[in-house]
Short mmCIF file of C-alpha atoms in Angstrom, two decimals:
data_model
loop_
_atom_site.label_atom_id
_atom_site.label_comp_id
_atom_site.label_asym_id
_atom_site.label_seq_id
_atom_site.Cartn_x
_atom_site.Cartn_y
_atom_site.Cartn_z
CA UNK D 4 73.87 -57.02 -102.56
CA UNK D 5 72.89 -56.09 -106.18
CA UNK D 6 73.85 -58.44 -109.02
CA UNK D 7 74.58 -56.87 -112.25
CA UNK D 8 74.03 -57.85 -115.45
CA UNK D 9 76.83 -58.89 -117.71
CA UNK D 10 77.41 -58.48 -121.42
CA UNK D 11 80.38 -60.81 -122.00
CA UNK D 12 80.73 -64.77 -120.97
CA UNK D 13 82.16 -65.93 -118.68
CA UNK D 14 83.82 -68.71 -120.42
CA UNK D 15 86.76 -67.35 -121.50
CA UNK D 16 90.22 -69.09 -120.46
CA UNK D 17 92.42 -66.52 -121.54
CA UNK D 18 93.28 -65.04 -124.97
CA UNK D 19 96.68 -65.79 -127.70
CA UNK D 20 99.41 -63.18 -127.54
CA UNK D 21 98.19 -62.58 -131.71
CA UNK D 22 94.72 -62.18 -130.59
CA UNK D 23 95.52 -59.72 -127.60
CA UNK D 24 97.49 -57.71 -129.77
CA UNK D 25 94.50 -57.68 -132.37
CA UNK D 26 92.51 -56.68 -129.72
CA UNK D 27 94.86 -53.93 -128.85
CA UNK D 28 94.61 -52.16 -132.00
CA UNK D 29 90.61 -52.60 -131.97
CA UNK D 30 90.05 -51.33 -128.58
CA UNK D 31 93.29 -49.14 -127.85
CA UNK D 32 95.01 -49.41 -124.26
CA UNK D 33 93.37 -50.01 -120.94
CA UNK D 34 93.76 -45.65 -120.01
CA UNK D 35 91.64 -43.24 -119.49
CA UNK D 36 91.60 -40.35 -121.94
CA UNK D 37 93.15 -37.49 -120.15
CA UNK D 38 92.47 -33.96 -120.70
CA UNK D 39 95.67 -31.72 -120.71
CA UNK D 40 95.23 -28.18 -120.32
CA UNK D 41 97.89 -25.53 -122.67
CA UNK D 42 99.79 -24.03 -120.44
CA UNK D 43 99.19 -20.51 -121.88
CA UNK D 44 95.42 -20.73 -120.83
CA UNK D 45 96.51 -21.92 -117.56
CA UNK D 46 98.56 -18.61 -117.28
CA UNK D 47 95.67 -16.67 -118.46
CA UNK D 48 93.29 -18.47 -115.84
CA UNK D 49 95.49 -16.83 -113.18
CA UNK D 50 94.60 -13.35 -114.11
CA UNK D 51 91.33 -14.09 -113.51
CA UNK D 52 90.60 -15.19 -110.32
CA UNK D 53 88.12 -13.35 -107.69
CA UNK D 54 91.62 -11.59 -106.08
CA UNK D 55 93.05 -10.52 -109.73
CA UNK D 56 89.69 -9.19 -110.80
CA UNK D 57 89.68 -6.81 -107.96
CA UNK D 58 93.38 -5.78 -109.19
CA UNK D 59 92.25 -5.51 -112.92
CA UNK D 60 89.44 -3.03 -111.05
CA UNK D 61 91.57 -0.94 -109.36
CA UNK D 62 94.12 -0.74 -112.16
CA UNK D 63 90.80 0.55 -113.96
CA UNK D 64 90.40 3.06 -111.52
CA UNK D 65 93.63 4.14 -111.50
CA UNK D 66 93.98 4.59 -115.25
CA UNK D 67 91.06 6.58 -115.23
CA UNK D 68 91.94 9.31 -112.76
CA UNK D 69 95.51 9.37 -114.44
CA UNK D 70 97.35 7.72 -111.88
CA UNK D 71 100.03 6.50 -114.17
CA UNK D 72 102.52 5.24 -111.42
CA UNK D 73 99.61 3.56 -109.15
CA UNK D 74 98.36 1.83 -112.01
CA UNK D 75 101.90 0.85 -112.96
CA UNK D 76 103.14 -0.57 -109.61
CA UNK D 77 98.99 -2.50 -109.55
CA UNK D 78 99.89 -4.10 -113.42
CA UNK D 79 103.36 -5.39 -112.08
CA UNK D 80 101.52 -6.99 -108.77
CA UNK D 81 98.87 -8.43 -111.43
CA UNK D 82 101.66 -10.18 -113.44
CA UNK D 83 103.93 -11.20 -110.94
CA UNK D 84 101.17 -13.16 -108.85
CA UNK D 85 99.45 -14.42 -112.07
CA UNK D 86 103.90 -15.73 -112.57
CA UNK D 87 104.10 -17.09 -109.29
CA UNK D 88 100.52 -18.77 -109.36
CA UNK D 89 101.61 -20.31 -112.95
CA UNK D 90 104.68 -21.59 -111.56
CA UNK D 91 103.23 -23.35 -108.54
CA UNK D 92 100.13 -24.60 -110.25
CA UNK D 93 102.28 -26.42 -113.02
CA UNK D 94 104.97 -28.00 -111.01
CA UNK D 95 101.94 -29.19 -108.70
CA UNK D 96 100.66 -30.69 -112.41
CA UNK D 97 104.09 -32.13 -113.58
CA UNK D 98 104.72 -33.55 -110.08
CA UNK D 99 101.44 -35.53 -110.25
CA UNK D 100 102.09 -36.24 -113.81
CA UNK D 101 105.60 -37.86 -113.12
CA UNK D 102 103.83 -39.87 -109.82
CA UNK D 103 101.21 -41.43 -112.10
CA UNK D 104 103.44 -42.23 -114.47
CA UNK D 105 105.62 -44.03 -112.14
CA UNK D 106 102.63 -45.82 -110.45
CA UNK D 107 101.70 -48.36 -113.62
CA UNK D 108 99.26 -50.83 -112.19
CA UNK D 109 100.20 -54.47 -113.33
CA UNK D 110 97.70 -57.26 -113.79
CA UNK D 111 97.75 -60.79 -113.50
CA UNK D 112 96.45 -61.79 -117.01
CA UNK D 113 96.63 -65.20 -118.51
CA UNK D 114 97.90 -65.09 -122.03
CA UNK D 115 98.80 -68.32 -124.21
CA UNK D 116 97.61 -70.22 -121.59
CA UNK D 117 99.94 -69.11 -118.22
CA UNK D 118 99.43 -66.61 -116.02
CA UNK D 119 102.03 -63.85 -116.17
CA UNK D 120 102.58 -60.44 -114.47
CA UNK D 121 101.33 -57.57 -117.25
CA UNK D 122 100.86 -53.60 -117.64
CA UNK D 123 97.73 -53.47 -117.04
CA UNK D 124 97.83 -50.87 -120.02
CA UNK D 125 97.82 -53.66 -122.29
CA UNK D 126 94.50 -55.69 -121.01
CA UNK D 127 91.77 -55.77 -123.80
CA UNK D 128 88.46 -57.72 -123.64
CA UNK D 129 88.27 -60.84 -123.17
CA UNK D 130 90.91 -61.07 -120.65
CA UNK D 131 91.47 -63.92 -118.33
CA UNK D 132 92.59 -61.81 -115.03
CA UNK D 133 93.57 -62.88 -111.52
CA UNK D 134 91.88 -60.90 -108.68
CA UNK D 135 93.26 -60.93 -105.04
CA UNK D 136 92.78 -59.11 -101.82
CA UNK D 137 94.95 -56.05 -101.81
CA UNK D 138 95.12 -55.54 -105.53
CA UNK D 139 93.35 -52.54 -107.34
CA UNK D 140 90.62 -54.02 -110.29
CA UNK D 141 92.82 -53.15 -113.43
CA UNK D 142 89.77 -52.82 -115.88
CA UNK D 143 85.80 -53.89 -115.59
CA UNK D 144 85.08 -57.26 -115.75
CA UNK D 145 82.73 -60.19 -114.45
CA UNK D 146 83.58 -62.37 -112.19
CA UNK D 147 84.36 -66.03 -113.41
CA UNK D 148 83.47 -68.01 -110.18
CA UNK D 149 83.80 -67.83 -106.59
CA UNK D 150 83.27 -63.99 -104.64
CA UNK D 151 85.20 -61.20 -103.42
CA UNK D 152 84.20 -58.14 -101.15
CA UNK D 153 85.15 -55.44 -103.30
CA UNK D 154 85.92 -51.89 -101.94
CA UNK D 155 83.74 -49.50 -103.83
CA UNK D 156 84.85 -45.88 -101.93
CA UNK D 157 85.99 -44.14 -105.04
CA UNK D 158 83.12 -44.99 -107.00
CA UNK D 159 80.09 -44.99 -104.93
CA UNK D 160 81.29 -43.28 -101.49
CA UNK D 161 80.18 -46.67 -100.15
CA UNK D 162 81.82 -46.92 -96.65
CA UNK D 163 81.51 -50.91 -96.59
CA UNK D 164 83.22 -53.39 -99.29
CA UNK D 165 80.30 -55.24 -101.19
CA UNK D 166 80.69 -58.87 -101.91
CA UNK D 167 80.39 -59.47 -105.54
CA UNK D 168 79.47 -63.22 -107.22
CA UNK D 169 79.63 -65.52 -110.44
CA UNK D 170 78.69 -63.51 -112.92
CA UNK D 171 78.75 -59.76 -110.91
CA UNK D 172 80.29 -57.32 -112.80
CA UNK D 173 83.18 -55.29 -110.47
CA UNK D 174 84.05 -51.85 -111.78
CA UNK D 175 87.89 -50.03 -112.73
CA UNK D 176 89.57 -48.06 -109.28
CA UNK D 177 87.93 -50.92 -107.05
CA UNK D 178 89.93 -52.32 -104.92
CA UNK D 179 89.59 -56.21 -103.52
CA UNK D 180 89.36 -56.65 -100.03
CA UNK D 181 88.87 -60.30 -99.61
CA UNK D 182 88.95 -63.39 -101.77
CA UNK D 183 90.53 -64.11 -105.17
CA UNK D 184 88.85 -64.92 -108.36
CA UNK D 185 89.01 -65.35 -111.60
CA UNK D 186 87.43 -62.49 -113.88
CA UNK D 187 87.13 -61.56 -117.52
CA UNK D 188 87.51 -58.60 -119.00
CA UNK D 189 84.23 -56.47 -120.31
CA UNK D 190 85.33 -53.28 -121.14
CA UNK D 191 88.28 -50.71 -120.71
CA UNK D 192 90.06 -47.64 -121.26
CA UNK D 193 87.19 -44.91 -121.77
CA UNK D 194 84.94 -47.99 -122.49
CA UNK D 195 84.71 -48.27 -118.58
CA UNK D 196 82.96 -47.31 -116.38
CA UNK D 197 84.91 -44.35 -115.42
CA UNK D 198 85.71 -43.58 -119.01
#
């Protein structure tokens, strides 16, 4: 059991509504940046694969000993698998696309002074947060009091949870295992440690 050092206190007991939103603006929302690919490059990365290169080769081939018709029939195989591969590979992106976006994480935050049930999209620093077994770590923070065995998989490959105390710092994509606490947010979106 490692204890972390922490950059923010621990004393905070929640934030305003005005300040959050303040916050908002000055830190952005709790998401990592995501890097989206153009579609036209990820049609051009099918046509050149270890399998298409070996079709661009032969279609080399073929145009050089004036095999017209060979090297015809090769250039339609070449587009029509770079087609299908296109089509697969971006309804396999849009699909996980639509499942994230349909998976928002919600956090219990306290704002003017209750506890309410939030998009965890909208947490900014200084965050009052509940954390409780079963529920995913919506940002990284440091814990307020108390402990909680934290599962770390994603992050470290750990294969045990690790128990975290006053003043521990648990990271974003942790999951809690046992206990619930009371945390503060330190840092999130590509702040994070993930980001």
């Amino acid at each position: 059991m490692t204890r972390t050092k922490t950059v923010t206190s621990l004393d905070s007991e929640g934030l305003s509504s005005a300040l959050a939103a303040e916050l908002l603006k000055k830190f952005g929302r709790n998401e990592l940046p995501e890097k989206k690919k153009p579609k036209w490059l990820i049609f051009l990365e099918q046509l050149y694969q270890p399998m298409p290169l070996m079709i661009w080769a032969a279609i080399i081939i073929e145009a050089a000993i004036e095999s017209w018709p060979d090297m015809g029939i090769l250039l339609g195989i070449q587009f029509m698998n770079a087609s299908l591969s296109y089509y697969e590979t971006t309804k396999a992106g849009d699909a996980v696309a639509a499942l994230k976006a349909s998976l928002k994480p919600l956090a219990y935050v306290k704002r003017d002074g209750k506890f309410l049930s939030m998009d965890a999209a909208l947490l900014v620093p200084g965050d009052l947060v509940l954390l409780g077994a079963g529920g995913a770590i919506p940002a990284d923070c440091v814990v307020k009091d108390s402990q909680i065995d934290v599962d770390q998989a994603a992050l470290t490959g750990e294969s045990l949870p690790v128990t975290f105390f006053k003043g521990d710092s648990v990271k974003m994509g942790s999951t809690v295992v046992r206990g619930e606490v009371e945390a503060t947010v330190e840092a999130t979106g590509a702040n994070t440690f993930f980001g």
